[in-house]
XYZ file of C-alpha atoms in Angstrom:
706
model
C -1.783 -3.696 -1.140
C -3.311 -1.347 1.231
C -6.845 -1.195 -1.694
C -6.926 -4.871 -0.839
C -6.660 -4.990 2.772
C -9.265 -1.470 3.042
C -12.878 -4.006 1.322
C -10.555 -7.122 1.856
C -10.233 -9.989 3.672
C -6.801 -10.583 3.385
C -3.870 -12.812 5.858
C -0.681 -10.628 5.718
C 2.504 -11.922 7.095
C 5.304 -9.795 7.862
C 9.087 -10.990 7.772
C 11.930 -10.670 10.374
C 10.333 -6.963 12.031
C 13.458 -5.419 13.924
C 10.699 -2.678 15.000
C 7.376 -1.943 16.433
C 6.731 1.006 14.026
C 7.654 -0.902 10.677
C 4.412 -2.560 10.853
C 2.476 0.132 12.379
C 0.383 1.510 8.851
C -0.498 -2.187 7.669
C -2.211 -2.402 11.103
C -3.646 1.235 11.138
C -5.164 -0.507 7.866
C -5.954 -3.270 8.155
C -7.811 -1.467 11.524
C -10.391 0.550 8.691
C -11.602 -2.691 6.925
C -13.834 -4.406 10.431
C -10.222 -6.495 11.656
C -11.218 -8.811 8.862
C -7.492 -9.485 8.514
C -4.895 -11.752 9.409
C -1.737 -10.524 10.123
C 1.680 -12.897 10.967
C 4.070 -11.176 11.979
C 7.855 -13.301 12.517
C 10.484 -11.057 15.199
C 13.441 -12.259 16.989
C 13.423 -9.267 19.066
C 11.247 -10.126 22.192
C 9.482 -6.643 22.873
C 8.560 -6.698 19.503
C 6.703 -9.399 19.425
C 4.834 -7.959 23.167
C 3.888 -4.463 20.596
C 2.841 -6.208 17.417
C 0.458 -8.688 19.933
C -1.220 -5.966 21.429
C -3.269 -8.978 23.416
C -2.733 -11.646 20.259
C -1.203 -14.699 19.922
C 3.048 -15.062 20.648
C 4.159 -17.950 19.340
C 7.867 -18.854 20.602
C 9.979 -20.998 18.455
C 11.513 -24.023 19.912
C 14.337 -25.884 19.428
C 14.752 -29.337 18.271
C 14.982 -32.491 20.264
C 17.623 -34.337 20.159
C 16.202 -36.862 17.774
C 13.844 -34.290 15.735
C 17.771 -32.627 14.896
C 19.418 -36.330 14.299
C 16.941 -37.364 12.013
C 16.976 -33.634 10.046
C 20.703 -33.898 9.696
C 21.260 -36.874 8.422
C 18.407 -36.161 6.038
C 20.138 -32.923 4.622
C 23.188 -35.021 5.012
C 22.172 -37.645 2.223
C 19.287 -36.409 0.676
C 17.287 -39.123 1.946
C 14.879 -39.754 3.938
C 16.253 -43.686 5.079
C 19.896 -43.323 4.733
C 21.843 -44.469 8.108
C 24.671 -42.555 8.732
C 27.338 -44.871 9.637
C 28.521 -45.547 12.983
C 31.989 -43.235 13.179
C 30.424 -40.710 11.107
C 27.442 -40.616 14.117
C 30.559 -40.280 16.747
C 32.145 -37.655 14.827
C 29.414 -35.580 14.605
C 28.584 -35.366 18.188
C 30.131 -32.245 18.613
C 27.882 -30.968 15.573
C 25.190 -31.582 17.660
C 25.665 -29.900 20.649
C 27.427 -26.464 18.899
C 24.335 -26.611 16.526
C 22.360 -27.331 19.970
C 18.915 -28.078 17.822
C 18.973 -24.402 15.912
C 17.186 -25.682 12.023
C 19.355 -23.641 10.283
C 22.721 -24.895 12.220
C 21.943 -28.245 11.487
C 20.802 -28.014 7.825
C 23.584 -25.513 6.672
C 26.496 -27.501 8.360
C 24.079 -30.952 5.983
C 24.568 -28.952 3.356
C 28.507 -28.584 3.430
C 28.685 -32.097 4.219
C 26.596 -32.950 1.392
C 29.059 -32.078 -0.567
C 31.600 -34.288 0.373
C 29.155 -36.512 -1.548
C 30.723 -40.383 -1.418
C 34.612 -38.597 0.296
C 32.585 -38.379 3.388
C 34.186 -39.601 6.874
C 34.299 -38.876 9.943
C 37.130 -36.411 10.409
C 34.781 -34.328 8.385
C 32.871 -34.308 10.665
C 34.869 -33.720 13.521
C 37.015 -30.636 11.128
C 33.180 -28.699 11.081
C 32.100 -29.092 14.844
C 36.133 -28.282 15.562
C 36.807 -25.268 12.886
C 32.555 -24.452 13.363
C 32.877 -20.810 14.418
C 36.913 -19.797 13.139
C 36.644 -21.343 9.930
C 32.377 -21.305 9.190
C 30.795 -18.429 10.896
C 33.013 -15.765 10.635
C 33.905 -17.149 6.779
C 37.585 -16.712 6.938
C 38.777 -19.958 4.674
C 35.860 -18.610 2.346
C 33.213 -21.998 3.018
C 30.973 -22.243 0.873
C 28.142 -20.311 0.503
C 25.619 -23.105 2.478
C 27.241 -20.692 5.347
C 25.894 -17.610 3.674
C 22.045 -17.433 5.867
C 23.979 -17.789 8.611
C 26.567 -15.636 9.347
C 24.761 -12.995 7.855
C 22.136 -13.753 10.739
C 25.166 -14.130 13.188
C 26.693 -10.432 11.155
C 23.093 -8.781 12.249
C 23.430 -10.010 15.282
C 26.558 -8.568 16.167
C 26.347 -5.196 13.733
C 22.627 -3.748 14.729
C 23.519 -3.423 18.630
C 22.695 0.147 19.353
C 26.384 1.202 20.467
C 29.894 -0.307 21.472
C 28.736 -0.640 25.121
C 25.861 -3.119 23.731
C 28.838 -4.530 21.562
C 31.544 -4.676 23.940
C 28.984 -7.099 26.523
C 28.243 -9.290 23.473
C 32.088 -9.308 22.921
C 32.647 -10.591 26.912
C 30.093 -13.283 26.271
C 33.105 -14.486 25.274
C 35.098 -15.768 29.005
C 32.449 -17.786 29.837
C 31.922 -21.965 28.511
C 29.356 -23.512 26.664
C 26.226 -24.280 28.672
C 27.664 -22.145 31.911
C 24.453 -20.128 33.372
C 25.683 -16.366 32.902
C 24.991 -14.417 36.253
C 24.000 -11.389 35.126
C 23.961 -8.799 37.730
C 27.443 -10.686 38.554
C 28.022 -10.121 34.438
C 27.988 -6.375 34.692
C 29.679 -5.607 37.815
C 32.335 -7.535 36.249
C 31.984 -5.168 33.064
C 31.813 -1.574 35.081
C 35.646 -2.993 37.032
C 37.122 -2.745 33.385
C 35.158 0.241 32.090
C 33.532 -1.567 29.593
C 30.279 0.166 30.886
C 29.496 3.366 32.377
C 27.181 2.600 35.293
C 25.821 -0.802 37.428
C 22.193 -0.016 35.938
C 22.913 -0.102 32.108
C 21.141 -2.259 30.237
C 23.167 -3.766 27.365
C 22.098 -7.086 29.146
C 18.231 -6.888 29.237
C 18.662 -5.492 24.903
C 21.129 -8.785 24.625
C 18.425 -11.319 25.742
C 15.483 -8.962 24.392
C 17.286 -9.504 20.844
C 17.613 -13.349 21.679
C 21.059 -13.391 22.010
C 21.370 -14.786 25.217
C 18.700 -16.683 26.455
C 17.068 -17.069 29.646
C 17.119 -20.056 32.362
C 15.991 -19.827 35.378
C 11.821 -19.284 35.387
C 11.463 -18.853 38.741
C 11.407 -15.415 39.470
C 10.903 -12.147 38.963
C 10.165 -12.123 35.134
C 11.648 -8.961 34.565
C 14.955 -9.695 35.513
C 16.039 -12.966 34.248
C 18.791 -13.816 36.808
C 20.399 -16.282 34.773
C 21.375 -16.200 31.369
C 23.129 -18.788 28.822
C 24.707 -18.339 25.359
C 23.317 -20.531 22.599
C 25.556 -22.504 21.536
C 26.297 -21.251 17.776
C 26.069 -17.780 18.930
C 29.041 -18.564 21.532
C 31.109 -20.201 18.567
C 30.002 -17.465 16.535
C 31.345 -14.799 20.221
C 34.378 -16.521 20.797
C 35.686 -16.658 17.420
C 35.215 -12.540 17.047
C 36.526 -11.745 20.402
C 39.266 -13.024 19.948
C 40.063 -11.732 16.410
C 39.309 -7.830 18.026
C 41.519 -9.151 20.863
C 38.336 -8.852 23.363
C 39.325 -11.787 24.899
C 41.798 -14.684 24.743
C 41.690 -18.750 25.838
C 42.861 -22.125 26.648
C 40.681 -24.809 26.436
C 41.647 -27.883 28.071
C 44.650 -29.050 25.855
C 43.677 -27.493 22.807
C 45.874 -24.442 21.704
C 46.004 -21.338 23.198
C 42.723 -18.803 20.971
C 44.649 -15.441 20.865
C 44.612 -12.873 18.050
C 46.468 -13.132 15.190
C 48.295 -10.743 15.842
C 51.934 -11.272 17.369
C 51.715 -7.518 18.795
C 48.709 -7.946 20.800
C 49.000 -8.667 25.093
C 46.900 -11.034 26.664
C 44.367 -7.830 27.866
C 41.632 -10.463 29.354
C 42.321 -14.466 30.118
C 39.706 -17.533 30.007
C 40.854 -20.568 31.883
C 38.565 -23.463 31.090
C 39.438 -26.977 32.596
C 42.788 -26.619 32.062
C 45.972 -27.024 34.206
C 48.567 -24.788 35.440
C 50.710 -25.678 33.343
C 48.869 -24.115 30.848
C 48.969 -20.664 32.469
C 52.116 -20.482 32.891
C 52.697 -21.316 28.603
C 51.866 -16.952 29.281
C 54.153 -16.351 31.477
C 55.598 -13.132 29.081
C 51.978 -11.677 28.812
C 51.114 -11.778 32.754
C 52.411 -8.470 33.234
C 49.545 -6.907 31.583
C 46.464 -9.218 32.486
C 43.491 -7.386 33.820
C 40.796 -9.804 33.944
C 41.182 -13.391 34.501
C 38.745 -16.239 35.026
C 39.491 -19.679 35.325
C 36.738 -22.689 35.380
C 37.644 -25.953 37.152
C 40.877 -25.331 36.807
C 43.514 -24.301 39.744
C 45.435 -21.888 39.612
C 48.905 -20.605 40.166
C 51.153 -18.187 41.835
C 49.983 -14.258 40.662
C 52.563 -11.820 41.884
C 53.340 -11.733 38.459
C 49.923 -9.887 37.268
C 49.638 -7.156 39.099
C 47.769 -5.190 36.555
C 45.311 -7.016 37.596
C 41.368 -5.220 37.876
C 38.940 -9.102 37.460
C 40.008 -12.289 39.234
C 37.362 -15.258 39.488
C 38.181 -17.784 40.655
C 34.250 -19.516 41.801
C 35.055 -23.433 42.525
C 38.374 -23.206 42.260
C 40.268 -25.653 43.878
C 44.045 -25.241 45.680
C 43.196 -21.692 46.692
C 43.731 -22.625 50.692
C 47.160 -23.568 49.391
C 49.896 -22.060 52.533
C 50.267 -17.968 50.736
C 47.887 -18.168 48.167
C 46.008 -15.427 49.654
C 48.294 -13.069 51.210
C 49.784 -13.773 47.578
C 46.149 -12.032 46.346
C 46.559 -9.312 48.463
C 49.522 -8.421 46.367
C 46.714 -7.395 43.336
C 46.639 -3.439 44.472
C 44.674 -2.892 41.897
C 41.884 -5.550 41.532
C 38.381 -4.371 42.442
C 36.058 -7.102 41.839
C 37.050 -10.471 43.568
C 35.356 -13.764 43.342
C 36.141 -16.669 45.636
C 32.075 -18.379 45.382
C 31.988 -21.627 46.317
C 36.027 -22.711 46.999
C 37.360 -24.422 50.064
C 38.837 -21.006 52.090
C 37.961 -20.098 55.654
C 39.760 -17.944 56.252
C 40.528 -13.955 55.396
C 44.022 -12.581 55.566
C 44.177 -9.146 57.211
C 46.075 -7.811 54.342
C 42.522 -8.036 52.369
C 42.936 -4.422 53.800
C 45.792 -4.037 51.526
C 43.369 -3.639 48.518
C 41.931 0.039 48.481
C 40.256 -0.581 45.325
C 38.535 -2.936 45.872
C 34.062 -3.532 44.710
C 33.022 -6.379 44.966
C 33.851 -9.325 47.097
C 32.319 -13.264 46.758
C 32.391 -14.971 49.280
C 29.429 -17.523 49.730
C 29.651 -20.840 50.055
C 33.512 -21.104 51.497
C 34.392 -21.702 55.569
C 34.827 -18.563 55.860
C 32.495 -18.159 59.434
C 33.911 -14.754 60.658
C 34.727 -11.633 58.964
C 37.952 -9.573 59.178
C 37.146 -5.719 60.334
C 39.696 -5.176 57.520
C 36.972 -5.498 55.340
C 34.154 -4.111 56.000
C 37.109 -1.310 56.365
C 37.859 -0.791 52.549
C 36.845 2.176 50.897
C 35.898 1.556 47.146
C 34.215 -2.424 48.749
C 29.809 -1.543 47.139
C 28.875 -5.046 47.447
C 30.092 -7.682 50.018
C 27.681 -11.964 49.303
C 28.543 -14.220 51.989
C 27.530 -15.660 54.739
C 29.537 -14.868 58.235
C 28.937 -13.187 61.281
C 30.085 -9.575 61.164
C 33.366 -8.815 62.647
C 33.593 -7.223 66.500
C 33.446 -3.654 66.651
C 35.201 -1.541 69.122
C 32.437 0.146 71.518
C 34.427 3.004 73.116
C 36.935 5.286 72.495
C 39.021 6.272 69.492
C 38.671 3.281 66.919
C 34.989 2.821 67.899
C 34.799 6.860 66.933
C 36.938 6.261 63.764
C 35.180 3.220 63.394
C 31.704 5.430 62.749
C 33.397 8.469 61.158
C 34.084 5.797 58.444
C 30.449 4.538 57.980
C 28.956 6.954 58.649
C 30.368 9.082 55.507
C 33.200 7.403 54.322
C 31.546 3.825 52.798
C 31.134 2.427 49.943
C 28.658 -0.567 50.803
C 25.714 -0.895 48.668
C 25.026 -4.571 49.041
C 25.595 -6.964 52.064
C 24.068 -10.468 51.413
C 24.391 -10.927 53.908
C 25.194 -11.485 57.913
C 24.818 -14.608 60.469
C 23.983 -13.564 64.033
C 22.385 -14.597 67.035
C 21.454 -12.500 68.642
C 19.085 -9.337 67.601
C 21.090 -7.239 69.912
C 24.141 -6.593 69.088
C 27.508 -4.053 68.768
C 28.164 -4.864 65.625
C 25.155 -4.194 63.907
C 26.693 -0.690 63.435
C 28.239 -1.633 60.434
C 23.771 -1.437 59.062
C 24.266 2.134 59.436
C 26.941 3.408 56.467
C 26.022 5.396 54.524
C 25.306 3.782 50.968
C 23.632 0.997 52.405
C 20.863 -0.350 50.292
C 20.415 -4.713 49.968
C 20.742 -6.612 53.382
C 20.310 -10.011 53.911
C 20.409 -11.572 57.748
C 19.924 -14.424 59.527
C 19.061 -14.563 62.767
C 19.091 -17.661 64.643
C 17.920 -15.763 68.105
C 13.570 -15.542 69.188
C 11.972 -11.709 69.435
C 13.256 -9.565 72.634
C 11.270 -7.684 74.696
C 11.864 -3.557 73.330
C 11.225 -1.813 76.274
C 15.262 -1.093 77.349
C 16.434 -3.083 74.433
C 17.099 0.294 72.228
C 18.146 3.181 74.394
C 16.999 6.558 72.989
C 20.254 8.216 72.318
C 18.882 11.662 72.077
C 17.879 11.542 75.237
C 20.531 9.655 76.822
C 22.147 12.908 76.064
C 19.990 15.080 77.123
C 20.271 14.697 80.125
C 23.981 13.529 80.483
C 24.697 17.007 79.136
C 21.974 18.643 81.998
C 23.258 17.100 84.380
C 27.147 18.084 83.000
C 28.934 20.922 83.806
C 31.375 19.524 81.206
C 30.950 21.933 78.284
C 28.718 20.294 75.494
C 27.923 21.540 71.219
C 25.344 20.253 68.884
C 26.117 17.456 67.075
C 24.328 15.462 63.986
C 23.250 11.500 65.808
C 23.366 9.000 63.995
C 19.843 8.672 63.538
C 20.011 12.698 60.987
C 18.786 14.476 64.131
C 20.441 16.756 65.829
C 20.177 17.137 69.487
C 23.020 18.426 72.625
C 25.824 16.177 73.913
C 28.894 15.847 75.333
C 32.160 16.742 73.217
C 32.970 13.353 74.382
C 29.632 11.697 73.203
C 30.219 10.734 69.694
C 29.530 7.667 68.407
C 26.209 5.782 69.771
C 27.016 3.361 72.019
C 29.360 5.239 73.837
C 28.830 6.320 77.947
C 27.317 3.415 77.482
C 27.866 3.336 81.816
C 24.451 5.520 81.166
C 22.409 3.537 78.204
C 20.426 0.212 79.687
C 22.264 -2.346 76.716
C 24.651 -1.093 74.236
C 23.992 -3.985 71.999
C 21.884 -2.467 69.035
C 19.412 -3.625 67.700
C 19.324 -4.049 63.753
C 15.500 -3.945 63.072
C 14.869 -1.008 64.946
C 18.482 0.835 63.156
C 16.660 -0.691 59.233
C 13.664 1.308 60.042
C 15.551 4.644 61.472
C 18.571 4.839 59.472
C 18.963 8.278 57.558
C 19.119 6.989 54.222
C 15.908 3.692 53.477
C 16.397 0.958 52.538
C 15.926 -0.688 48.923
C 16.014 -3.531 49.707
C 15.833 -6.381 52.625
C 16.538 -10.497 53.602
C 15.543 -11.789 56.733
C 16.048 -15.796 57.256
C 14.572 -16.573 61.136
C 11.847 -17.970 63.213
C 11.557 -15.022 65.280
C 11.421 -11.783 63.983
C 10.169 -11.532 60.544
C 6.940 -10.839 62.367
C 8.306 -8.572 64.114
C 9.416 -7.125 61.085
C 6.721 -6.930 59.016
C 4.626 -4.485 61.948
C 7.589 -2.519 62.131
C 7.575 -1.089 58.602
C 5.312 2.765 58.010
C 4.191 3.811 54.911
C 5.194 7.128 52.556
C 8.662 8.140 51.146
C 11.056 5.545 53.479
C 9.559 1.817 52.876
C 11.086 -0.813 52.099
C 11.023 -1.666 48.777
C 12.102 -5.414 47.845
C 11.238 -7.225 50.758
C 11.739 -12.068 51.075
C 11.321 -12.702 53.957
C 12.135 -16.594 55.495
C 10.410 -17.621 58.403
C 6.319 -18.560 61.012
C 4.878 -15.367 60.294
C 1.983 -14.744 63.225
C -0.301 -12.574 61.305
C -0.625 -10.017 59.116
C -0.559 -6.407 59.448
C -4.194 -5.418 59.697
C -5.119 -3.762 56.091
C -4.954 -0.469 56.969
C -1.894 -0.897 58.346
C -1.364 -2.456 54.728
C -2.202 0.067 52.550
C 0.401 2.438 54.157
C 2.818 -0.391 52.426
C 2.260 1.201 48.712
C 5.761 1.279 47.820
C 6.305 -2.319 48.201
C 6.822 -3.436 44.711
C 8.302 -7.173 44.933
C 7.659 -9.677 47.932
C 8.302 -12.728 48.448
C 7.334 -14.682 51.907
C 8.793 -18.731 52.475
C 7.349 -20.747 55.089
C 5.241 -18.210 57.323
C 2.619 -20.880 58.017
C 0.184 -18.328 56.985
C -3.274 -20.245 54.654
C -4.036 -18.740 51.787
C -6.912 -17.306 52.853
C -4.380 -15.265 55.488
C -2.350 -14.001 52.293
C -4.775 -13.063 49.692
C -4.770 -9.972 53.449
C -2.304 -8.934 50.508
C -4.189 -8.128 47.962
C -4.542 -3.977 49.014
C -1.145 -4.036 48.857
C -1.135 -0.512 45.378
C 2.508 -0.771 44.898
C 2.864 -4.949 44.481
C 4.089 -5.884 41.301
C 5.532 -9.310 41.435
C 4.876 -11.794 44.639
C 5.473 -14.935 45.522
C 4.333 -17.349 48.235
C 6.270 -20.443 48.579
C 4.802 -23.522 51.753
C 5.346 -26.494 51.829
C 3.120 -27.241 54.860
C 0.201 -28.596 54.290
C -1.760 -25.540 55.808
C -1.080 -23.175 53.275
C -4.243 -25.470 50.614
C -6.747 -25.897 53.430
C -8.758 -22.029 52.034
C -9.658 -20.128 49.001
C -6.865 -17.545 47.413
C -9.497 -15.002 46.304
C -8.769 -11.948 45.285
C -11.824 -9.498 45.018
C -12.674 -6.539 42.761
C -9.045 -3.977 42.091
C -7.431 -6.829 44.088
C -3.526 -6.759 43.508
C -4.569 -3.733 40.856
C -0.150 -3.376 40.255
C 0.696 -7.495 40.498
C 2.941 -8.641 37.148
C 3.546 -11.685 38.222
C 2.803 -14.030 40.774
C 4.593 -17.231 40.939
C 3.292 -20.177 44.082
C 5.628 -22.782 44.683
C 4.105 -25.089 46.810
C 2.849 -29.745 46.950
C -0.652 -29.081 45.458
C -2.170 -25.783 43.687
C -4.810 -24.140 45.836
C -8.077 -22.836 44.738
C -7.965 -19.861 43.699
C -10.837 -17.440 42.600
C -10.579 -14.538 40.883
C -13.173 -11.685 40.814
C -14.090 -9.590 37.068
C -11.642 -7.047 37.247
C -8.984 -8.374 39.455
C -4.733 -8.436 38.956
C -5.687 -6.961 35.694
C -1.583 -5.259 35.001
C -0.866 -10.064 35.339
C 0.913 -11.405 32.553
C 2.768 -13.862 34.386
C 1.929 -17.203 36.511
C 3.646 -19.362 37.923
C 2.613 -22.654 39.615
C 5.378 -24.501 41.082
C 3.425 -27.129 42.295
C 4.256 -30.891 42.218
C 2.264 -32.787 44.090
C -0.396 -31.010 41.961
C -4.364 -33.358 41.467
C -6.673 -32.649 38.643
C -7.206 -28.802 37.305
C -10.928 -29.152 38.180
C -12.667 -26.727 40.230
C -9.523 -25.366 42.135
C -9.226 -22.652 39.402
C -12.000 -19.846 38.875
C -11.995 -16.952 37.092
C -9.016 -17.292 35.096
C -10.350 -15.685 32.476
C -10.731 -12.293 34.405
C -5.993 -12.023 34.275
C -7.115 -9.366 31.061
C -3.464 -9.416 29.986
C -1.976 -12.547 30.993
C 0.626 -13.666 28.549
C 2.464 -17.020 30.497
C 1.670 -19.557 32.292
C 5.027 -21.409 34.405
C 4.058 -25.431 34.752
C 5.987 -27.389 37.970
C 7.886 -30.196 35.297
C 5.546 -32.847 37.218
C 2.454 -30.961 37.050
C -0.254 -33.196 34.343
C -0.660 -31.637 30.933
C -4.228 -31.192 31.523
C -2.872 -27.710 33.627
C -1.341 -26.696 30.141
C -5.544 -27.277 28.968
C -6.933 -24.315 31.899
C -3.895 -22.239 30.299
C -4.420 -23.398 27.153
C -8.077 -21.826 27.337
C -7.849 -18.869 28.344
C -8.593 -16.348 25.274
C -5.445 -14.306 25.903
C -3.741 -18.025 25.518
C -0.754 -17.806 27.023
C 2.368 -19.407 26.545
C 3.001 -22.114 28.828
C 6.440 -23.522 29.957
C 7.560 -26.090 32.687
C 9.684 -25.234 34.851
C 13.416 -26.872 33.981
C 14.887 -30.001 36.074
C 17.546 -28.435 38.878
C 21.232 -28.557 37.177
C 24.542 -27.485 37.624
C 25.648 -24.041 38.210
C 22.001 -22.719 39.368
C 23.316 -21.477 42.997
């Protein structure tokens, strides 16, 4: 074969490549004959496709449409192009189409199985296959016909080829979620960590499942490096559910169907998922409640959980009935709880007893009516991830309580993510929470306008020194909350002490972000008044924040010299800034920027041209523009050398003629995402690129995408 490749022009197919090294010798041989030969590689691994393509075209297989699925299925069932199934069979086969989800191999396997019934085929046969596809046919527990052999082999390979226990545990854990559910990747990882199924929060298990196409990303408009939400394909989920049940990883209650649990009578229920059912069904597991480690409910009214003393994970997102008297107080008795999700529930207040949850690591109260966060929550020693939209609690500003709070935040707090809090003032004592030692990510809604910094933020170093000089009180050297060492009196213990000598007790949160002892990784600010101040306050060097999201008017961007200093910014998202594309093109001097998202809905945004000069945006990998129409764009040769993904999410875009100039200069472009309403002519623009990038349409918004 190598001889033919060396001296002849060949068309080579390499099927089902799982590692890029497998085809390396073939490629090297083809290069020696002047690249006259062509190689077609098939793989189910995204990273292998990228490695094999080396800038060539990558075609991503799509699932069949509903019409094509039905046509293929019935053609295989009857062995005829013209056969029309009776209405009873059409009705009975709905669950089959739902679970097969447009996969040709799954459809043909089921169709061949039904074909064996011949003239005796009835709707009950279709219903039986639809209900038991995972357990009896994909797992092969009933010695199903050989027509499912290839399906079983492919699914077993998906599971068996995973690198280690962590990856397989992550895959089986997906059986908790119902069909079509949009799984939040970061929440999933936090759950896995809380259960001890993976070692650390930074694990790559979920990314590996995406790479192997076991789960599919469903949210397109985002940083292409990390998929925020994914879902499991119907057939794969069927296999996962019954595999995880067989191994006693998950127990399921689905509607009024029988409980899916491990066959062994000795197996205790450890992880329970209740889907669209009733609290009475949950109460059927009365004897198993004491052993529960994880409880997840979907569209189900929860019941008394006082018997579930061993719970580590409690996910009640979207459930009703949590506002009934005594329910939340009862949750405070689950002392081993590490993960608590109350998102999209009707609760309006957290009980003070929540301070008993000393092991709690994650608390999610987004989309609830909780307006003010109790100080007891902030003081939880293990709490690392806090989500919601609430006002910070009032904090003590003097005395022992103030000292204890300051000491806790500086030395004991585990808070990593605070997303986020609402403030009506830039200056407030409550902002002291921002000095928490491990804090890396914050989100702030600020309703105030920028204030004059003069007298706004007292210099505590000078204040303490002058106080000591003017007093005979004994003093000693201390580290203040900036991390600086200075002389302070014994009773000067925290930032707001000796308030009578301060011009203000209030703490400006923008300056707090700037002078933290350890820099933040990510900041999100929603404000009509302070975004410009925040951006201008940034400084270069190692302390620069790497991810910034601003929603609000920007008077202008910092000058180019200042922007060049901000080389550590990797991800920048700007919403409703009021700037034009010409103004925003100044960002091309950000040397380290990898992801840029611009969302503007004012007509002024498109009044000028977005010009990218040579070497502009040299590290940018993904550019997203969300506007009423695509602005005029001009890419000079040598610009955006690293760009792989271009998102044009513009609903009212005109014809593409003359709008984008120099798209062929984007040497690494591999995918273009278009708004669902954009004209097909835009696809032709993308297809005209030398790389022939993959063109996708942004999906229409669906439920469970927030």
